[in-house]
Amino acid sequence: MNTAPHALKTLNTFGVEAWAQSLHTLHKPEAIAPLLDQHGAPDLLLGGGSNVLLVQQSFQQVWLNRLMGRTVLARDTRTVRIRLQAGEPWDAAVAWCLAQGAFGLENLSLIPGCCGAAPIQNIGAYGVEIAQFIHRVEAMDLNSGAVHHLAANECDFAYRHSIFRSPEGKRWLILAIELNLSATFQPTLDYPGLRQLDDQNAAAELTAQQIRQAVIALRRSKLPDPSLLGNAGSFFKNPIVASTQLEQLLSAYPQLPHWPHEQGAKLSAAWLIQHCGLKGYRQGDAAVHANHALILVNHGMASGAELWQLAQNIQSTVHQKTGVRLEPEPQILH
Ligand SMILES: Cc1cc2nc3c(=O)[nH]c(=O)nc-3n(C[C@H](O)[C@H](O)[C@H](O)COP(=O)(O)OP(=O)(O)OC[C@H]3O[C@@H](n4cnc5c(N)ncnc54)[C@H](O)[C@@H]3O)c2cc1C
């Protein structure tokens, strides 16, 4: 029997070295319960590996979610109910939904990863979050093997957060998501990069495909391609601070970008990092992207531990200088 460990380098978009003693690819939901009985819960679950930093280098058991399937469950004049199995690549699912005349996900085009991970950090981009469309999430409780349906209001969705990111939520293996999409196209163009579409086109003529193509073009022009330069997208969440802290910060840094939030204000993490002189900062092969202060990159041979060390140095520099604590967006696996 071949007991050589399985390399995880190509299964995480940071491209860091790590290994699994055993690697199981999930193709069919009915194969999961026997796997769970035989081996117990995995110590790492992966979809596209685009929102993880593998600091730990050796894992006992890794499961790769490749459950495939897309279905239109129901349709009326207002709503199209869609079911997407967890292993479906996200961007292909967005394109497929548009082809079914199911609208709403176009602003979330080209986000890497799989559908099962989309609710975990409540993926968001260009003024839209997946939580707006979740009807329910089908998930297996890895403690019992039982399958449950969690309604959207049980998922505790917030900015880059859901119950699945909480310590008690780690027991869920997401099998599928069900979305309520719109049967009619209503553009969301609040984000500055998309507003020009409104000016260029009479709103009535604008199509969801045009928005999708504009989002793809914007993302390609701005974000590093992980197949060329290892990264996990934004490494830090935009921090949320109380109004009193915002006032203090604005008196010291009048140019600090901020947006209203129910708890006070959301700040630009990128601005804070740049302000601390860390844009382009490099420690070996671990670096802050030269054009994007929010994106940490692996120039080739950085380990997960080196990237995490860099992230912690950024956190402490920003905290010492501004008093603001930055929280990582990817899951850090120690
Ligand atoms: C270039 C780039 C741009 C990005 N842009 C955005 C963006 O605009 N907005 C945004 O929100 N995110 C963005 N991301 C982050 C990332 O793409 C998303 O968070 C995505 O949803 C992660 O999907 P994944 O399948 O790769 O998850 P993985 O990285 O495989 O997993 C992430 C976490 O979810 C868990 N997990 C995965 N699948 C399951 C499952 N089926 N059941 C239970 N747990 C599971 C994993 O254990 C891990 O803890 C970007 C990433 C990159 C590299």
Short mmCIF file of C-alpha atoms and ligand atoms in Angstrom, two decimals:
data_model
loop_
_atom_site.label_atom_id
_atom_site.label_comp_id
_atom_site.label_asym_id
_atom_site.label_seq_id
_atom_site.Cartn_x
_atom_site.Cartn_y
_atom_site.Cartn_z
CA MET A 1 0.00 0.00 0.00
CA ASN A 2 1.31 3.47 -0.89
CA THR A 3 1.41 5.52 2.31
CA ALA A 4 3.26 8.54 0.88
CA PRO A 5 1.64 11.77 2.04
CA HIS A 6 -0.46 13.74 -0.45
CA ALA A 7 0.89 17.17 -1.39
CA LEU A 8 -1.53 20.07 -0.78
CA LYS A 9 0.57 22.75 -2.54
CA THR A 10 -1.64 22.82 -5.63
CA LEU A 11 -4.82 22.61 -3.53
CA ASN A 12 -4.37 26.00 -1.82
CA THR A 13 -4.11 29.26 -3.78
CA PHE A 14 -1.28 30.59 -1.58
CA GLY A 15 0.69 27.64 -3.01
CA VAL A 16 2.29 26.81 0.34
CA GLU A 17 3.71 23.36 1.04
CA ALA A 18 1.65 21.05 3.25
CA TRP A 19 0.80 17.35 3.23
CA ALA A 20 -2.09 15.07 4.12
CA GLN A 21 -1.62 11.52 5.39
CA SER A 22 -4.89 10.66 3.68
CA LEU A 23 -6.84 12.67 1.11
CA HIS A 24 -10.45 11.74 0.25
CA THR A 25 -12.29 13.36 -2.62
CA LEU A 26 -16.05 13.58 -2.02
CA HIS A 27 -17.95 12.88 -5.24
CA LYS A 28 -21.25 11.52 -3.90
CA PRO A 29 -23.18 12.57 -0.78
CA GLU A 30 -24.01 8.94 0.07
CA ALA A 31 -20.30 8.08 0.32
CA ILE A 32 -19.74 10.57 3.16
CA ALA A 33 -21.45 8.76 6.08
CA PRO A 34 -19.43 5.53 5.55
CA LEU A 35 -16.23 7.60 5.31
CA LEU A 36 -17.14 9.35 8.56
CA ASP A 37 -17.87 5.99 10.27
CA GLN A 38 -14.59 4.55 9.11
CA HIS A 39 -12.18 7.46 9.62
CA GLY A 40 -13.97 10.03 11.81
CA ALA A 41 -14.21 13.73 10.94
CA PRO A 42 -11.43 15.21 8.78
CA ASP A 43 -8.99 17.67 10.29
CA LEU A 44 -9.26 19.81 7.13
CA LEU A 45 -12.05 20.29 4.61
CA LEU A 46 -11.16 21.98 1.32
CA GLY A 47 -13.13 23.40 -1.56
CA GLY A 48 -10.94 25.50 -3.87
CA GLY A 49 -8.41 26.32 -1.13
CA SER A 50 -8.71 30.04 -1.91
CA ASN A 51 -9.54 31.19 1.61
CA VAL A 52 -7.11 29.22 3.77
CA LEU A 53 -3.59 29.75 5.05
CA LEU A 54 -2.02 26.39 5.88
CA VAL A 55 0.41 27.26 8.67
CA GLN A 56 0.42 23.67 9.87
CA GLN A 57 2.31 21.52 7.36
CA SER A 58 1.00 18.07 8.15
CA PHE A 59 -2.66 17.00 8.29
CA GLN A 60 -3.93 13.54 9.13
CA GLN A 61 -7.06 13.50 7.04
CA VAL A 62 -8.15 16.01 4.39
CA TRP A 63 -11.47 15.88 2.51
CA LEU A 64 -11.81 17.61 -0.83
CA ASN A 65 -15.37 18.61 -1.65
CA ARG A 66 -16.20 17.80 -5.27
CA LEU A 67 -19.98 17.18 -4.97
CA MET A 68 -21.34 18.32 -8.33
CA GLY A 69 -24.78 19.30 -9.52
CA ARG A 70 -26.85 22.40 -10.37
CA THR A 71 -30.65 22.37 -10.45
CA VAL A 72 -33.48 24.83 -10.98
CA LEU A 73 -35.87 23.76 -8.19
CA ALA A 74 -38.75 26.16 -8.86
CA ARG A 75 -39.61 29.30 -10.75
CA ASP A 76 -42.37 31.89 -10.63
CA THR A 77 -42.67 35.39 -12.06
CA ARG A 78 -40.47 36.88 -9.31
CA THR A 79 -38.12 34.18 -8.03
CA VAL A 80 -35.98 31.34 -9.34
CA ARG A 81 -34.97 28.82 -6.67
CA ILE A 82 -31.59 27.24 -7.46
CA ARG A 83 -29.73 24.37 -5.81
CA LEU A 84 -25.93 24.21 -6.15
CA GLN A 85 -23.93 21.27 -4.80
CA ALA A 86 -20.98 22.27 -2.64
CA GLY A 87 -18.17 21.23 -5.00
CA GLU A 88 -19.41 23.24 -7.99
CA PRO A 89 -16.88 25.94 -8.97
CA TRP A 90 -18.42 29.26 -7.94
CA ASP A 91 -17.83 31.34 -11.07
CA ALA A 92 -19.13 28.65 -13.44
CA ALA A 93 -22.25 28.46 -11.23
CA VAL A 94 -22.74 32.24 -11.53
CA ALA A 95 -22.54 32.00 -15.34
CA TRP A 96 -24.97 29.05 -15.32
CA CYS A 97 -27.49 30.91 -13.13
CA LEU A 98 -27.50 33.86 -15.56
CA ALA A 99 -28.06 31.44 -18.45
CA GLN A 100 -31.13 30.11 -16.57
CA GLY A 101 -32.54 33.65 -16.32
CA ALA A 102 -31.79 33.71 -12.56
CA PHE A 103 -30.30 37.09 -11.62
CA GLY A 104 -28.48 38.58 -8.65
CA LEU A 105 -25.07 36.88 -8.54
CA GLU A 106 -23.51 38.86 -11.42
CA ASN A 107 -21.62 41.23 -9.07
CA LEU A 108 -20.03 38.15 -7.43
CA SER A 109 -18.51 36.95 -10.71
CA LEU A 110 -14.97 35.53 -10.77
CA ILE A 111 -14.65 34.99 -6.99
CA PRO A 112 -12.49 31.86 -6.78
CA GLY A 113 -13.53 28.72 -4.90
CA CYS A 114 -16.51 26.39 -4.64
CA CYS A 115 -20.20 26.95 -3.92
CA GLY A 116 -20.04 25.17 -0.55
CA ALA A 117 -17.62 27.73 0.84
CA ALA A 118 -19.63 30.74 -0.39
CA PRO A 119 -21.83 31.02 2.74
CA ILE A 120 -18.92 30.35 5.14
CA GLN A 121 -17.52 33.86 5.04
CA ASN A 122 -20.64 35.24 3.32
CA ILE A 123 -18.71 36.10 0.15
CA GLY A 124 -19.18 39.63 -1.01
CA ALA A 125 -18.02 41.98 -3.75
CA TYR A 126 -19.15 45.11 -5.57
CA GLY A 127 -22.00 45.86 -3.18
CA VAL A 128 -23.53 42.35 -3.03
CA GLU A 129 -23.27 39.49 -0.50
CA ILE A 130 -24.36 35.86 -0.94
CA ALA A 131 -26.46 36.13 2.27
CA GLN A 132 -28.99 38.23 0.29
CA PHE A 133 -29.89 35.14 -1.75
CA ILE A 134 -29.50 32.17 0.61
CA HIS A 135 -32.76 30.27 1.10
CA ARG A 136 -31.16 27.45 3.10
CA VAL A 137 -27.92 25.54 3.49
CA GLU A 138 -27.86 21.75 3.50
CA ALA A 139 -25.14 20.47 5.79
CA MET A 140 -24.01 17.32 7.55
CA ASP A 141 -23.27 17.47 11.26
CA LEU A 142 -19.87 15.77 11.41
CA ASN A 143 -20.47 14.89 15.08
CA SER A 144 -23.52 12.76 14.30
CA GLY A 145 -23.59 12.22 10.53
CA ALA A 146 -27.13 13.71 10.40
CA VAL A 147 -28.08 16.02 7.52
CA HIS A 148 -29.84 19.30 8.41
CA HIS A 149 -31.24 22.26 6.52
CA LEU A 150 -30.25 25.58 8.03
CA ALA A 151 -32.53 28.45 7.02
CA ALA A 152 -30.82 31.76 6.20
CA ASN A 153 -31.87 33.26 9.55
CA GLU A 154 -30.11 30.40 11.38
CA CYS A 155 -26.81 31.11 9.64
CA ASP A 156 -25.93 34.32 11.57
CA PHE A 157 -24.75 36.09 8.41
CA ALA A 158 -22.79 39.32 8.80
CA TYR A 159 -19.90 41.02 6.98
CA ARG A 160 -17.47 38.18 6.08
CA HIS A 161 -19.06 36.04 8.79
CA SER A 162 -21.55 33.24 9.36
CA ILE A 163 -22.24 30.56 11.94
CA PHE A 164 -19.93 28.29 9.91
CA ARG A 165 -16.93 30.41 10.95
CA SER A 166 -17.73 30.18 14.65
CA PRO A 167 -16.15 27.43 16.82
CA GLU A 168 -19.51 25.60 17.16
CA GLY A 169 -20.11 25.94 13.39
CA LYS A 170 -16.98 23.97 12.50
CA ARG A 171 -18.97 20.75 12.84
CA TRP A 172 -20.92 21.41 9.63
CA LEU A 173 -19.93 19.96 6.28
CA ILE A 174 -21.87 21.96 3.69
CA LEU A 175 -23.37 19.68 1.05
CA ALA A 176 -25.41 22.16 -1.02
CA ILE A 177 -26.82 25.67 -1.01
CA GLU A 178 -30.25 26.75 -2.14
CA LEU A 179 -30.65 30.30 -3.41
CA ASN A 180 -33.61 32.51 -4.19
CA LEU A 181 -32.53 34.48 -7.23
CA SER A 182 -34.53 37.06 -9.11
CA ALA A 183 -36.52 36.17 -12.24
CA THR A 184 -36.13 39.77 -13.39
CA PHE A 185 -32.84 41.65 -13.67
CA GLN A 186 -32.33 44.55 -11.25
CA PRO A 187 -28.79 45.96 -11.42
CA THR A 188 -26.79 46.82 -8.30
CA LEU A 189 -24.43 49.57 -9.40
CA ASP A 190 -23.61 51.31 -6.11
CA TYR A 191 -19.94 50.35 -6.20
CA PRO A 192 -17.82 53.18 -7.70
CA GLY A 193 -16.21 50.98 -10.41
CA LEU A 194 -19.67 49.97 -11.70
CA ARG A 195 -21.44 53.34 -11.50
CA GLN A 196 -20.07 54.34 -14.89
CA LEU A 197 -22.11 51.53 -16.45
CA ASP A 198 -25.18 53.43 -15.32
CA ASP A 199 -23.94 56.56 -17.06
CA GLN A 200 -22.94 54.76 -20.26
CA ASN A 201 -26.16 52.76 -20.68
CA ALA A 202 -29.72 53.76 -20.19
CA ALA A 203 -30.56 51.55 -17.16
CA ALA A 204 -33.28 49.83 -19.15
CA GLU A 205 -30.76 48.55 -21.72
CA LEU A 206 -28.15 47.31 -19.28
CA THR A 207 -27.92 43.50 -19.05
CA ALA A 208 -26.71 41.18 -16.30
CA GLN A 209 -24.10 39.86 -18.75
CA GLN A 210 -22.67 43.38 -19.13
CA ILE A 211 -22.35 43.67 -15.37
CA ARG A 212 -20.72 40.24 -15.17
CA GLN A 213 -18.22 41.20 -17.91
CA ALA A 214 -17.50 44.57 -16.24
CA VAL A 215 -16.88 42.86 -12.87
CA ILE A 216 -14.61 40.27 -14.51
CA ALA A 217 -12.64 43.01 -16.30
CA LEU A 218 -12.31 45.05 -13.09
CA ARG A 219 -11.17 42.03 -11.08
CA ARG A 220 -8.66 40.95 -13.77
CA SER A 221 -7.21 44.45 -13.93
CA LYS A 222 -6.88 44.76 -10.15
CA LEU A 223 -6.27 41.39 -8.51
CA PRO A 224 -3.27 39.08 -8.87
CA ASP A 225 -4.10 35.74 -10.50
CA PRO A 226 -3.33 33.02 -7.92
CA SER A 227 -2.13 30.67 -10.67
CA LEU A 228 0.68 33.18 -11.33
CA LEU A 229 1.24 34.65 -7.85
CA GLY A 230 0.06 32.77 -4.75
CA ASN A 231 -2.53 34.69 -2.71
CA ALA A 232 -5.92 34.34 -1.02
CA GLY A 233 -7.47 37.65 -2.07
CA SER A 234 -7.93 40.23 0.70
CA PHE A 235 -6.02 39.02 3.72
CA PHE A 236 -7.63 41.34 6.30
CA LYS A 237 -11.26 42.26 6.88
CA ASN A 238 -12.15 45.93 6.84
CA PRO A 239 -12.26 46.67 10.58
CA ILE A 240 -15.44 47.85 12.26
CA VAL A 241 -15.04 50.47 14.99
CA ALA A 242 -17.38 52.35 17.32
CA SER A 243 -18.29 55.98 16.47
CA THR A 244 -16.10 57.32 19.31
CA GLN A 245 -13.03 55.53 17.95
CA LEU A 246 -13.87 56.75 14.44
CA GLU A 247 -13.90 60.37 15.69
CA GLN A 248 -10.49 59.93 17.32
CA LEU A 249 -9.09 58.31 14.19
CA LEU A 250 -10.47 61.03 11.92
CA SER A 251 -8.90 63.76 14.01
CA ALA A 252 -5.51 62.05 13.54
CA TYR A 253 -6.12 60.86 9.95
CA PRO A 254 -8.74 63.05 8.24
CA GLN A 255 -8.32 61.12 4.97
CA LEU A 256 -9.10 57.69 6.42
CA PRO A 257 -11.79 56.12 4.16
CA HIS A 258 -14.80 54.91 6.16
CA TRP A 259 -18.37 53.78 5.55
CA PRO A 260 -21.38 53.78 7.84
CA HIS A 261 -22.02 50.54 9.76
CA GLU A 262 -24.67 49.67 12.36
CA GLN A 263 -21.96 49.41 15.07
CA GLY A 264 -20.26 52.68 14.05
CA ALA A 265 -18.12 52.60 10.93
CA LYS A 266 -16.24 50.24 8.64
CA LEU A 267 -12.67 51.37 7.85
CA SER A 268 -10.41 50.65 4.90
CA ALA A 269 -7.87 48.05 6.07
CA ALA A 270 -5.88 48.69 2.87
CA TRP A 271 -5.53 52.40 3.72
CA LEU A 272 -4.34 51.63 7.25
CA ILE A 273 -1.71 49.16 6.00
CA GLN A 274 -0.53 51.56 3.31
CA HIS A 275 -0.45 54.42 5.81
CA CYS A 276 1.89 52.32 7.98
CA GLY A 277 4.28 52.11 5.02
CA LEU A 278 3.75 48.38 4.51
CA LYS A 279 2.52 48.26 0.90
CA GLY A 280 5.10 46.19 -1.01
CA TYR A 281 6.84 45.20 2.25
CA ARG A 282 8.60 41.84 1.87
CA GLN A 283 10.01 39.27 4.31
CA GLY A 284 11.72 36.63 2.16
CA ASP A 285 9.12 35.29 -0.28
CA ALA A 286 6.18 36.48 1.86
CA ALA A 287 5.10 39.97 0.87
CA VAL A 288 2.41 42.61 0.79
CA HIS A 289 1.44 43.06 -2.87
CA ALA A 290 3.15 46.10 -4.40
CA ASN A 291 -0.17 47.51 -5.72
CA HIS A 292 -2.62 46.14 -3.13
CA ALA A 293 -1.93 46.65 0.53
CA LEU A 294 -4.68 44.18 1.46
CA ILE A 295 -3.28 41.23 -0.47
CA LEU A 296 -0.47 39.08 0.90
CA VAL A 297 1.42 37.12 -1.72
CA ASN A 298 3.78 34.17 -1.93
CA HIS A 299 6.62 35.00 -4.32
CA GLY A 300 7.43 31.30 -4.58
CA MET A 301 8.87 29.52 -1.59
CA ALA A 302 7.17 31.20 1.40
CA SER A 303 5.81 28.75 3.97
CA GLY A 304 2.46 29.16 5.66
CA ALA A 305 4.31 30.03 8.88
CA GLU A 306 6.29 32.79 7.10
CA LEU A 307 3.12 34.29 5.61
CA TRP A 308 1.44 34.15 9.04
CA GLN A 309 4.50 35.82 10.63
CA LEU A 310 4.22 38.63 8.07
CA ALA A 311 0.47 38.94 8.75
CA GLN A 312 1.09 39.18 12.51
CA ASN A 313 3.78 41.84 11.98
CA ILE A 314 1.27 43.87 9.95
CA GLN A 315 -1.37 43.46 12.66
CA SER A 316 0.97 44.66 15.40
CA THR A 317 2.37 47.60 13.37
CA VAL A 318 -1.13 48.83 12.46
CA HIS A 319 -2.30 48.38 16.05
CA GLN A 320 0.69 50.21 17.55
CA LYS A 321 0.36 53.10 15.12
CA THR A 322 -3.41 53.53 14.91
CA GLY A 323 -4.97 51.49 17.73
CA VAL A 324 -7.00 49.48 15.18
CA ARG A 325 -6.94 45.68 15.28
CA LEU A 326 -6.96 43.90 11.93
CA GLU A 327 -8.55 40.46 11.69
CA PRO A 328 -7.58 37.94 9.01
CA GLU A 329 -10.17 37.05 6.41
CA PRO A 330 -8.89 33.55 5.41
CA GLN A 331 -9.09 30.63 7.80
CA ILE A 332 -5.69 30.25 9.49
CA LEU A 333 -4.91 26.56 10.07
CA HIS A 334 -2.33 26.14 12.83
C1 LIG B 1 -7.80 36.27 -6.03
C2 LIG B 1 -8.88 36.07 -4.98
C3 LIG B 1 -9.93 36.95 -4.91
C4 LIG B 1 -10.94 36.78 -3.94
N1 LIG B 1 -11.97 37.66 -3.91
C5 LIG B 1 -12.95 37.52 -2.97
C6 LIG B 1 -14.04 38.44 -2.93
O1 LIG B 1 -14.15 39.34 -3.75
N2 LIG B 1 -14.98 38.27 -1.95
C7 LIG B 1 -14.90 37.26 -1.05
O2 LIG B 1 -15.79 37.17 -0.19
N3 LIG B 1 -13.88 36.37 -1.07
C8 LIG B 1 -12.91 36.48 -2.01
N4 LIG B 1 -11.86 35.58 -2.04
C9 LIG B 1 -11.80 34.52 -1.02
C10 LIG B 1 -12.34 33.16 -1.48
O3 LIG B 1 -12.31 33.03 -2.87
C11 LIG B 1 -13.79 32.91 -1.00
O4 LIG B 1 -13.86 33.02 0.40
C12 LIG B 1 -14.29 31.53 -1.43
O5 LIG B 1 -15.65 31.39 -1.07
C13 LIG B 1 -13.51 30.38 -0.80
O6 LIG B 1 -13.94 29.18 -1.43
P1 LIG B 1 -13.04 27.88 -1.42
O7 LIG B 1 -13.86 26.78 -2.00
O8 LIG B 1 -11.75 28.14 -2.08
O9 LIG B 1 -12.85 27.67 0.14
P2 LIG B 1 -11.60 26.95 0.86
O10 LIG B 1 -10.46 27.90 0.87
O11 LIG B 1 -11.39 25.59 0.33
O12 LIG B 1 -12.19 26.85 2.33
C14 LIG B 1 -12.41 28.01 3.12
C15 LIG B 1 -12.93 27.57 4.49
O13 LIG B 1 -14.20 26.93 4.33
C16 LIG B 1 -14.15 25.57 4.76
N5 LIG B 1 -14.93 24.80 3.78
C17 LIG B 1 -14.75 24.73 2.43
N6 LIG B 1 -15.72 24.00 1.87
C18 LIG B 1 -16.53 23.58 2.87
C19 LIG B 1 -17.73 22.81 2.94
N7 LIG B 1 -18.30 22.28 1.84
N8 LIG B 1 -18.32 22.60 4.15
C20 LIG B 1 -17.77 23.12 5.28
N9 LIG B 1 -16.63 23.85 5.28
C21 LIG B 1 -16.02 24.09 4.09
C22 LIG B 1 -12.68 25.20 4.79
O14 LIG B 1 -12.44 24.18 5.75
C23 LIG B 1 -12.04 26.51 5.17
O15 LIG B 1 -12.12 26.71 6.56
C24 LIG B 1 -10.85 35.71 -3.00
C25 LIG B 1 -9.77 34.82 -3.08
C26 LIG B 1 -8.79 34.99 -4.06
C27 LIG B 1 -7.66 34.01 -4.15
#
